[in-house]
Tab-separated table of N, CA, C and O in Angstrom:
chain	number	residue	atom	x	y	z
A	841	MET	N	-12.156	0.597	13.251
A	841	MET	CA	-11.748	0.872	12.560
A	841	MET	C	-12.290	0.462	11.106
A	841	MET	O	-13.353	-0.319	10.952
A	842	SER	N	-11.360	1.205	9.738
A	842	SER	CA	-12.313	0.883	8.259
A	842	SER	C	-11.400	-0.172	7.864
A	842	SER	O	-10.273	-0.814	8.054
A	843	SER	N	-12.582	-0.787	6.960
A	843	SER	CA	-12.093	-1.826	5.819
A	843	SER	C	-12.678	-1.806	4.499
A	843	SER	O	-13.691	-0.507	4.717
A	844	GLY	N	-12.046	-2.296	3.417
A	844	GLY	CA	-12.990	-2.202	2.287
A	844	GLY	C	-12.062	-3.148	1.460
A	844	GLY	O	-11.135	-3.670	1.707
A	845	SER	N	-12.547	-2.761	0.145
A	845	SER	CA	-11.531	-3.404	-0.990
A	845	SER	C	-11.573	-2.159	-1.718
A	845	SER	O	-12.079	-1.519	-2.189
A	846	CYS	N	-10.433	-2.559	-3.089
A	846	CYS	CA	-9.714	-1.629	-3.736
A	846	CYS	C	-8.620	-2.208	-5.233
A	846	CYS	O	-8.805	-3.063	-4.692
A	847	GLY	N	-8.616	-1.577	-5.729
A	847	GLY	CA	-7.450	-1.922	-7.057
A	847	GLY	C	-6.403	-1.433	-5.914
A	847	GLY	O	-6.179	-0.077	-5.155
A	848	ALA	N	-5.340	-1.862	-6.052
A	848	ALA	CA	-3.932	-1.553	-5.552
A	848	ALA	C	-2.780	-1.930	-6.171
A	848	ALA	O	-2.986	-2.929	-7.225
A	849	SER	N	-1.854	-1.071	-6.507
A	849	SER	CA	-0.840	-0.732	-7.482
A	849	SER	C	0.465	-0.762	-7.040
A	849	SER	O	0.683	-0.959	-5.675
A	850	TYR	N	1.801	-0.844	-7.410
A	850	TYR	CA	2.661	-0.497	-6.964
A	850	TYR	C	3.594	0.289	-7.238
A	850	TYR	O	3.813	0.733	-8.356
A	851	TYR	N	4.776	0.647	-6.337
A	851	TYR	CA	5.394	1.631	-7.167
A	851	TYR	C	7.511	1.096	-6.525
A	851	TYR	O	7.358	1.120	-5.190
A	852	GLY	N	8.124	1.099	-7.185
A	852	GLY	CA	9.555	1.052	-6.888
A	852	GLY	C	10.797	2.050	-7.195
A	852	GLY	O	11.690	1.914	-7.124
A	853	GLU	N	10.108	3.336	-7.747
A	853	GLU	CA	11.179	4.224	-7.560
A	853	GLU	C	11.602	4.935	-6.784
A	853	GLU	O	10.607	5.315	-5.848
A	854	PRO	N	12.895	5.171	-6.460
A	854	PRO	CA	13.105	5.629	-5.042
A	854	PRO	C	12.803	6.877	-5.118
A	854	PRO	O	13.155	7.864	-5.840
A	855	GLN	N	11.826	7.825	-4.097
A	855	GLN	CA	11.793	9.157	-4.108
A	855	GLN	C	11.102	9.504	-2.691
A	855	GLN	O	11.237	8.910	-1.532
A	856	GLN	N	11.374	10.788	-2.397
A	856	GLN	CA	10.944	11.186	-1.336
A	856	GLN	C	9.619	11.253	-1.022
A	856	GLN	O	8.727	11.384	-2.029
A	857	THR	N	8.771	10.740	-0.216
A	857	THR	CA	7.610	10.443	0.523
A	857	THR	C	7.179	11.466	1.288
A	857	THR	O	7.271	12.551	1.514
A	858	ALA	N	5.834	11.462	1.032
A	858	ALA	CA	5.264	12.774	2.494
A	858	ALA	C	5.363	12.793	3.645
A	858	ALA	O	5.168	13.783	4.419
A	859	SER	N	5.614	11.728	3.948
A	859	SER	CA	6.428	11.313	5.139
A	859	SER	C	8.120	12.220	5.807
A	859	SER	O	8.189	12.385	6.925
A	860	GLY	N	8.084	12.671	4.144
A	860	GLY	CA	9.395	12.898	5.280
A	860	GLY	C	10.774	11.879	4.702
A	860	GLY	O	11.857	12.493	4.395
A	861	GLU	N	10.885	10.876	4.788
A	861	GLU	CA	11.437	9.869	4.556
A	861	GLU	C	11.308	9.253	2.862
A	861	GLU	O	10.988	9.499	2.333
A	862	ARG	N	13.119	8.770	3.154
A	862	ARG	CA	13.363	8.381	1.327
A	862	ARG	C	12.453	6.537	1.466
A	862	ARG	O	12.426	5.993	1.957
A	863	PHE	N	11.800	6.608	0.467
A	863	PHE	CA	11.306	5.119	-0.411
A	863	PHE	C	11.896	4.705	-0.340
A	863	PHE	O	12.968	4.649	-1.331
A	864	ASN	N	11.779	3.532	0.294
A	864	ASN	CA	12.595	2.077	0.006
A	864	ASN	C	11.448	1.076	-0.188
A	864	ASN	O	10.798	0.758	0.148
A	865	PRO	N	11.683	0.434	-1.765
A	865	PRO	CA	10.721	0.092	-2.345
A	865	PRO	C	10.690	-2.154	-1.698
A	865	PRO	O	9.722	-2.848	-1.969
A	866	ALA	N	11.946	-1.937	-0.883
A	866	ALA	CA	12.271	-3.284	-0.357
A	866	ALA	C	11.461	-3.243	1.086
A	866	ALA	O	10.983	-4.356	1.527
A	867	ALA	N	10.950	-1.963	1.758
A	867	ALA	CA	9.717	-1.523	3.147
A	867	ALA	C	8.839	-2.365	2.652
A	867	ALA	O	8.342	-2.262	1.499
A	868	MET	N	7.732	-2.599	3.852
A	868	MET	CA	6.805	-3.033	3.908
A	868	MET	C	6.013	-1.783	4.266
A	868	MET	O	5.262	-1.375	5.315
A	869	THR	N	5.688	-0.947	2.908
A	869	THR	CA	4.616	0.607	3.431
A	869	THR	C	4.247	0.478	2.410
A	869	THR	O	3.855	-0.202	1.087
A	870	ALA	N	3.149	1.839	2.410
A	870	ALA	CA	2.559	2.406	1.458
A	870	ALA	C	1.662	3.518	1.224
A	870	ALA	O	2.338	4.310	2.269
A	871	ALA	N	1.066	3.608	-0.042
A	871	ALA	CA	0.723	5.673	-0.605
A	871	ALA	C	-0.895	5.177	0.138
A	871	ALA	O	-1.332	4.129	-0.598
A	872	HIS	N	-1.344	6.239	0.622
A	872	HIS	CA	-2.924	6.612	0.347
A	872	HIS	C	-3.656	7.799	0.360
A	872	HIS	O	-2.955	8.251	1.055
A	873	LYS	N	-4.710	8.247	0.022
A	873	LYS	CA	-4.555	9.474	-0.389
A	873	LYS	C	-5.467	9.851	1.435
A	873	LYS	O	-4.739	11.251	1.306
A	874	THR	N	-5.804	9.512	2.082
A	874	THR	CA	-6.062	10.359	3.194
A	874	THR	C	-6.026	9.799	4.681
A	874	THR	O	-5.976	10.494	5.555
A	875	LEU	N	-5.553	7.917	4.656
A	875	LEU	CA	-5.100	7.980	5.933
A	875	LEU	C	-4.115	8.726	6.824
A	875	LEU	O	-2.935	9.148	5.886
A	876	PRO	N	-3.904	8.776	8.229
A	876	PRO	CA	-3.065	9.506	8.544
A	876	PRO	C	-1.672	9.221	8.576
A	876	PRO	O	-1.326	7.699	8.451
A	877	LEU	N	-0.698	9.583	8.186
A	877	LEU	CA	0.963	8.963	7.850
A	877	LEU	C	1.591	8.197	9.480
A	877	LEU	O	0.208	8.535	10.320
A	878	GLY	N	1.452	7.049	9.111
A	878	GLY	CA	2.041	6.118	10.324
A	878	GLY	C	0.867	4.806	10.402
A	878	GLY	O	1.320	3.777	11.341
A	879	SER	N	-0.475	5.373	9.811
A	879	SER	CA	-0.875	3.794	10.323
A	879	SER	C	-0.846	2.932	9.676
A	879	SER	O	-0.328	2.560	8.267
A	880	LYS	N	-1.364	1.615	10.640
A	880	LYS	CA	-0.882	-0.090	9.925
A	880	LYS	C	-1.807	-0.261	9.440
A	880	LYS	O	-3.542	-0.089	9.931
A	881	VAL	N	-1.712	-1.161	8.451
A	881	VAL	CA	-3.070	-1.370	7.183
A	881	VAL	C	-2.602	-2.876	6.776
A	881	VAL	O	-2.058	-2.886	6.603
A	882	ARG	N	-3.663	-3.595	7.205
A	882	ARG	CA	-3.355	-4.865	6.717
A	882	ARG	C	-3.725	-5.311	5.385
A	882	ARG	O	-5.286	-5.072	5.096
A	883	VAL	N	-2.964	-5.749	4.201
A	883	VAL	CA	-3.669	-5.728	2.955
A	883	VAL	C	-3.829	-7.398	2.211
A	883	VAL	O	-2.775	-8.000	2.541
A	884	THR	N	-4.955	-7.734	1.832
A	884	THR	CA	-5.403	-9.257	1.610
A	884	THR	C	-5.313	-9.204	0.227
A	884	THR	O	-6.227	-8.804	-0.336
A	885	ASN	N	-4.990	-10.034	-0.502
A	885	ASN	CA	-5.151	-10.622	-1.848
A	885	ASN	C	-5.820	-11.515	-1.878
A	885	ASN	O	-6.069	-13.375	-1.189
A	886	PRO	N	-7.733	-11.063	-2.180
A	886	PRO	CA	-8.527	-12.470	-1.907
A	886	PRO	C	-8.483	-13.387	-3.087
A	886	PRO	O	-8.815	-14.635	-2.504
A	887	ASP	N	-7.614	-13.639	-4.110
A	887	ASP	CA	-6.957	-14.585	-4.873
A	887	ASP	C	-6.373	-15.232	-3.994
A	887	ASP	O	-6.770	-16.482	-4.898
A	888	ASN	N	-5.322	-14.987	-3.580
A	888	ASN	CA	-4.751	-16.444	-3.030
A	888	ASN	C	-5.099	-15.903	-1.146
A	888	ASN	O	-4.244	-17.434	-1.032
A	889	GLY	N	-5.530	-15.542	-0.766
A	889	GLY	CA	-5.727	-15.172	1.012
A	889	GLY	C	-4.189	-14.897	1.326
A	889	GLY	O	-4.118	-14.762	2.720
A	890	GLU	N	-3.231	-14.411	0.780
A	890	GLU	CA	-2.042	-13.531	1.146
A	890	GLU	C	-2.393	-12.380	1.835
A	890	GLU	O	-3.057	-11.767	1.192
A	891	SER	N	-1.493	-12.077	2.524
A	891	SER	CA	-1.506	-10.764	3.539
A	891	SER	C	-0.543	-10.109	3.724
A	891	SER	O	0.441	-10.855	4.448
A	892	VAL	N	-0.437	-8.891	3.890
A	892	VAL	CA	0.857	-8.426	4.177
A	892	VAL	C	0.278	-7.198	5.503
A	892	VAL	O	-0.409	-6.314	4.742
A	893	THR	N	1.515	-6.434	5.984
A	893	THR	CA	0.735	-5.464	6.906
A	893	THR	C	2.210	-4.094	6.589
A	893	THR	O	3.185	-4.760	6.201
A	894	VAL	N	1.276	-2.680	5.930
A	894	VAL	CA	2.036	-2.156	5.371
A	894	VAL	C	2.209	-0.488	6.075
A	894	VAL	O	0.630	-0.361	7.510
A	895	ARG	N	2.739	0.181	6.347
A	895	ARG	CA	2.380	1.485	7.064
A	895	ARG	C	2.289	2.452	5.544
A	895	ARG	O	3.062	2.143	4.883
A	896	ILE	N	1.797	3.208	6.540
A	896	ILE	CA	1.531	4.476	5.640
A	896	ILE	C	2.458	5.432	5.530
A	896	ILE	O	2.225	5.782	6.670
A	897	ASN	N	2.908	5.870	4.639
A	897	ASN	CA	4.034	6.806	4.414
A	897	ASN	C	4.160	7.627	3.639
A	897	ASN	O	4.940	8.321	3.576
A	898	ASP	N	3.055	7.512	2.828
A	898	ASP	CA	3.322	8.669	1.432
A	898	ASP	C	1.865	8.691	0.902
A	898	ASP	O	1.060	7.961	1.188
A	899	ARG	N	1.588	9.755	0.456
A	899	ARG	CA	0.187	9.871	-0.489
A	899	ARG	C	-0.163	9.468	-1.728
A	899	ARG	O	0.772	9.559	-2.531
A	900	GLY	N	-1.569	9.258	-2.100
A	900	GLY	CA	-1.640	8.145	-3.325
A	900	GLY	C	-2.406	7.057	-3.449
A	900	GLY	O	-2.740	7.071	-2.494
A	901	PRO	N	-2.547	6.557	-4.026
A	901	PRO	CA	-2.716	7.053	-6.005
A	901	PRO	C	-3.332	7.964	-6.210
A	901	PRO	O	-4.390	7.435	-5.565
A	902	TYR	N	-3.166	8.517	-7.560
A	902	TYR	CA	-4.166	9.248	-7.933
A	902	TYR	C	-4.848	8.802	-9.312
A	902	TYR	O	-4.554	9.631	-9.935
A	903	ILE	N	-4.834	7.668	-9.205
A	903	ILE	CA	-5.811	7.142	-10.579
A	903	ILE	C	-7.038	5.967	-9.909
A	903	ILE	O	-6.978	5.513	-8.713
A	904	GLY	N	-8.179	6.755	-11.076
A	904	GLY	CA	-9.231	5.913	-10.503
A	904	GLY	C	-9.319	4.649	-9.973
A	904	GLY	O	-8.728	3.624	-10.565
A	905	GLY	N	-10.404	4.383	-9.122
A	905	GLY	CA	-10.559	2.855	-9.210
A	905	GLY	C	-9.159	2.219	-8.029
A	905	GLY	O	-9.315	1.137	-7.467
A	906	ARG	N	-8.202	2.893	-7.876
A	906	ARG	CA	-7.412	2.557	-6.972
A	906	ARG	C	-6.907	3.189	-5.141
A	906	ARG	O	-7.198	4.481	-5.478
A	907	CYS	N	-6.714	2.921	-4.474
A	907	CYS	CA	-6.634	3.318	-3.250
A	907	CYS	C	-5.780	3.010	-2.942
A	907	CYS	O	-5.339	3.839	-1.461
A	908	LEU	N	-4.856	2.445	-2.950
A	908	LEU	CA	-3.357	1.963	-2.448
A	908	LEU	C	-1.773	1.987	-3.110
A	908	LEU	O	-2.707	1.578	-4.639
A	909	ASP	N	-1.247	2.474	-2.992
A	909	ASP	CA	0.226	2.375	-3.824
A	909	ASP	C	1.272	1.410	-3.151
A	909	ASP	O	1.472	2.453	-2.084
A	910	LEU	N	1.291	0.166	-2.989
A	910	LEU	CA	2.140	-0.238	-1.863
A	910	LEU	C	3.731	-0.266	-2.869
A	910	LEU	O	3.372	-0.161	-3.702
A	911	SER	N	4.812	-1.104	-2.025
A	911	SER	CA	5.683	-0.813	-2.459
A	911	SER	C	6.208	-2.404	-2.738
A	911	SER	O	5.320	-3.170	-2.918
A	912	LYS	N	6.849	-1.914	-3.649
A	912	LYS	CA	6.858	-3.009	-4.759
A	912	LYS	C	7.335	-4.421	-3.585
A	912	LYS	O	6.691	-5.578	-4.141
A	913	ALA	N	7.909	-4.421	-2.886
A	913	ALA	CA	7.827	-5.633	-1.969
A	913	ALA	C	6.577	-6.142	-1.158
A	913	ALA	O	6.877	-7.208	-1.000
A	914	ALA	N	5.726	-5.376	-0.859
A	914	ALA	CA	4.424	-5.497	0.008
A	914	ALA	C	3.837	-5.962	-1.011
A	914	ALA	O	2.811	-7.005	-1.148
A	915	PHE	N	3.860	-5.545	-2.381
A	915	PHE	CA	3.020	-6.225	-3.544
A	915	PHE	C	3.265	-7.510	-4.366
A	915	PHE	O	2.385	-8.304	-3.959
A	916	ALA	N	4.705	-7.598	-3.947
A	916	ALA	CA	5.328	-8.905	-4.400
A	916	ALA	C	5.026	-9.756	-3.443
A	916	ALA	O	4.972	-11.725	-3.861
A	917	ALA	N	5.092	-9.298	-2.147
A	917	ALA	CA	4.574	-10.599	-0.837
A	917	ALA	C	3.207	-10.832	-1.072
A	917	ALA	O	2.524	-12.152	-0.662
A	918	ILE	N	2.220	-10.589	-1.452
A	918	ILE	CA	0.798	-10.638	-1.815
A	918	ILE	C	0.181	-11.400	-3.546
A	918	ILE	O	-0.718	-12.076	-3.577
A	919	GLY	N	1.341	-10.858	-4.003
A	919	GLY	CA	0.360	-11.121	-5.781
A	919	GLY	C	1.784	-10.630	-6.960
A	919	GLY	O	2.872	-10.789	-6.529
A	920	ASN	N	1.541	-10.879	-8.171
A	920	ASN	CA	2.541	-11.103	-8.738
A	920	ASN	C	2.954	-9.771	-9.368
A	920	ASN	O	1.937	-9.077	-9.862
A	921	ILE	N	3.788	-9.301	-9.428
A	921	ILE	CA	4.139	-7.554	-9.835
A	921	ILE	C	3.904	-7.779	-11.376
A	921	ILE	O	3.831	-6.785	-11.878
A	922	ASN	N	4.225	-8.647	-12.284
A	922	ASN	CA	3.990	-8.194	-13.778
A	922	ASN	C	2.105	-8.167	-13.665
A	922	ASN	O	2.291	-7.535	-15.049
A	923	ALA	N	1.227	-8.147	-12.916
A	923	ALA	CA	0.283	-7.663	-12.933
A	923	ALA	C	-0.397	-6.424	-13.057
A	923	ALA	O	-0.465	-5.588	-13.523
A	924	GLY	N	1.162	-5.792	-12.349
A	924	GLY	CA	0.912	-4.152	-12.104
A	924	GLY	C	-0.548	-3.773	-11.185
A	924	GLY	O	0.190	-2.502	-10.154
A	925	VAL	N	-1.276	-3.902	-11.193
A	925	VAL	CA	-2.373	-3.844	-10.543
A	925	VAL	C	-3.351	-5.147	-9.877
A	925	VAL	O	-3.596	-6.189	-11.133
A	926	MET	N	-3.789	-5.004	-8.819
A	926	MET	CA	-4.769	-6.448	-8.278
A	926	MET	C	-5.762	-5.611	-7.308
A	926	MET	O	-5.914	-4.614	-6.619
A	927	ARG	N	-7.019	-6.652	-7.028
A	927	ARG	CA	-7.774	-5.911	-6.171
A	927	ARG	C	-7.753	-6.603	-5.096
A	927	ARG	O	-7.383	-7.733	-5.017
A	928	VAL	N	-7.329	-6.141	-4.156
A	928	VAL	CA	-7.137	-6.108	-2.296
A	928	VAL	C	-8.038	-5.779	-1.485
A	928	VAL	O	-8.912	-5.245	-1.687
A	929	LYS	N	-8.323	-6.570	-0.019
A	929	LYS	CA	-8.994	-6.231	0.848
A	929	LYS	C	-8.162	-5.329	1.961
A	929	LYS	O	-6.868	-6.180	2.090
A	930	TYR	N	-8.935	-4.413	2.474
A	930	TYR	CA	-7.383	-4.026	3.767
A	930	TYR	C	-8.638	-3.862	4.448
A	930	TYR	O	-9.590	-3.314	5.021
A	931	GLU	N	-7.658	-3.438	5.745
A	931	GLU	CA	-8.262	-3.481	7.288
A	931	GLU	C	-7.141	-3.074	7.957
A	931	GLU	O	-5.887	-2.651	7.412
A	932	VAL	N	-7.637	-0.958	8.337
A	932	VAL	CA	-7.130	-0.327	8.614
A	932	VAL	C	-6.692	-0.911	10.801
A	932	VAL	O	-7.870	-1.126	11.421
A	933	LEU	N	-5.550	-0.993	11.006
A	933	LEU	CA	-5.561	-1.608	11.964
A	933	LEU	C	-4.988	-0.941	13.129
A	933	LEU	O	-5.306	-1.067	14.233
A	934	GLY	N	-4.705	0.435	12.988
A	934	GLY	CA	-3.796	1.943	13.379
A	934	GLY	C	-4.292	2.931	13.014
A	934	GLY	O	-3.429	2.724	12.352
A	935	ARG	N	-4.216	3.778	13.663
A	935	ARG	CA	-4.162	4.914	13.215
A	935	ARG	C	-2.823	6.013	14.193
A	935	ARG	O	-3.430	5.520	15.424
A	936	ARG	N	-1.848	6.516	13.540
A	936	ARG	CA	-1.529	7.548	14.522
A	936	ARG	C	-1.925	8.554	15.011
A	936	ARG	O	-3.104	9.040	14.382
């Protein structure tokens, strides 16, 4: 399984996802550029030790230094959404 650390942002605007489903900002989902859609990823905020498991259902982010775009709910579960971006550690738990 792969793991690492990177910047993570969040998005909360309803839109169509790369998986074909409607984006739900309250769901525990995320966007990643290359992981297979449906992959499960544990995301941890190293500053507070909080973690959340998300399902990859979209593509992105397309801003340098970021590897995950979390749903608003997933971001809020592990950090302060007012920050907009945070450094996270991630571990791929399963690939589809």
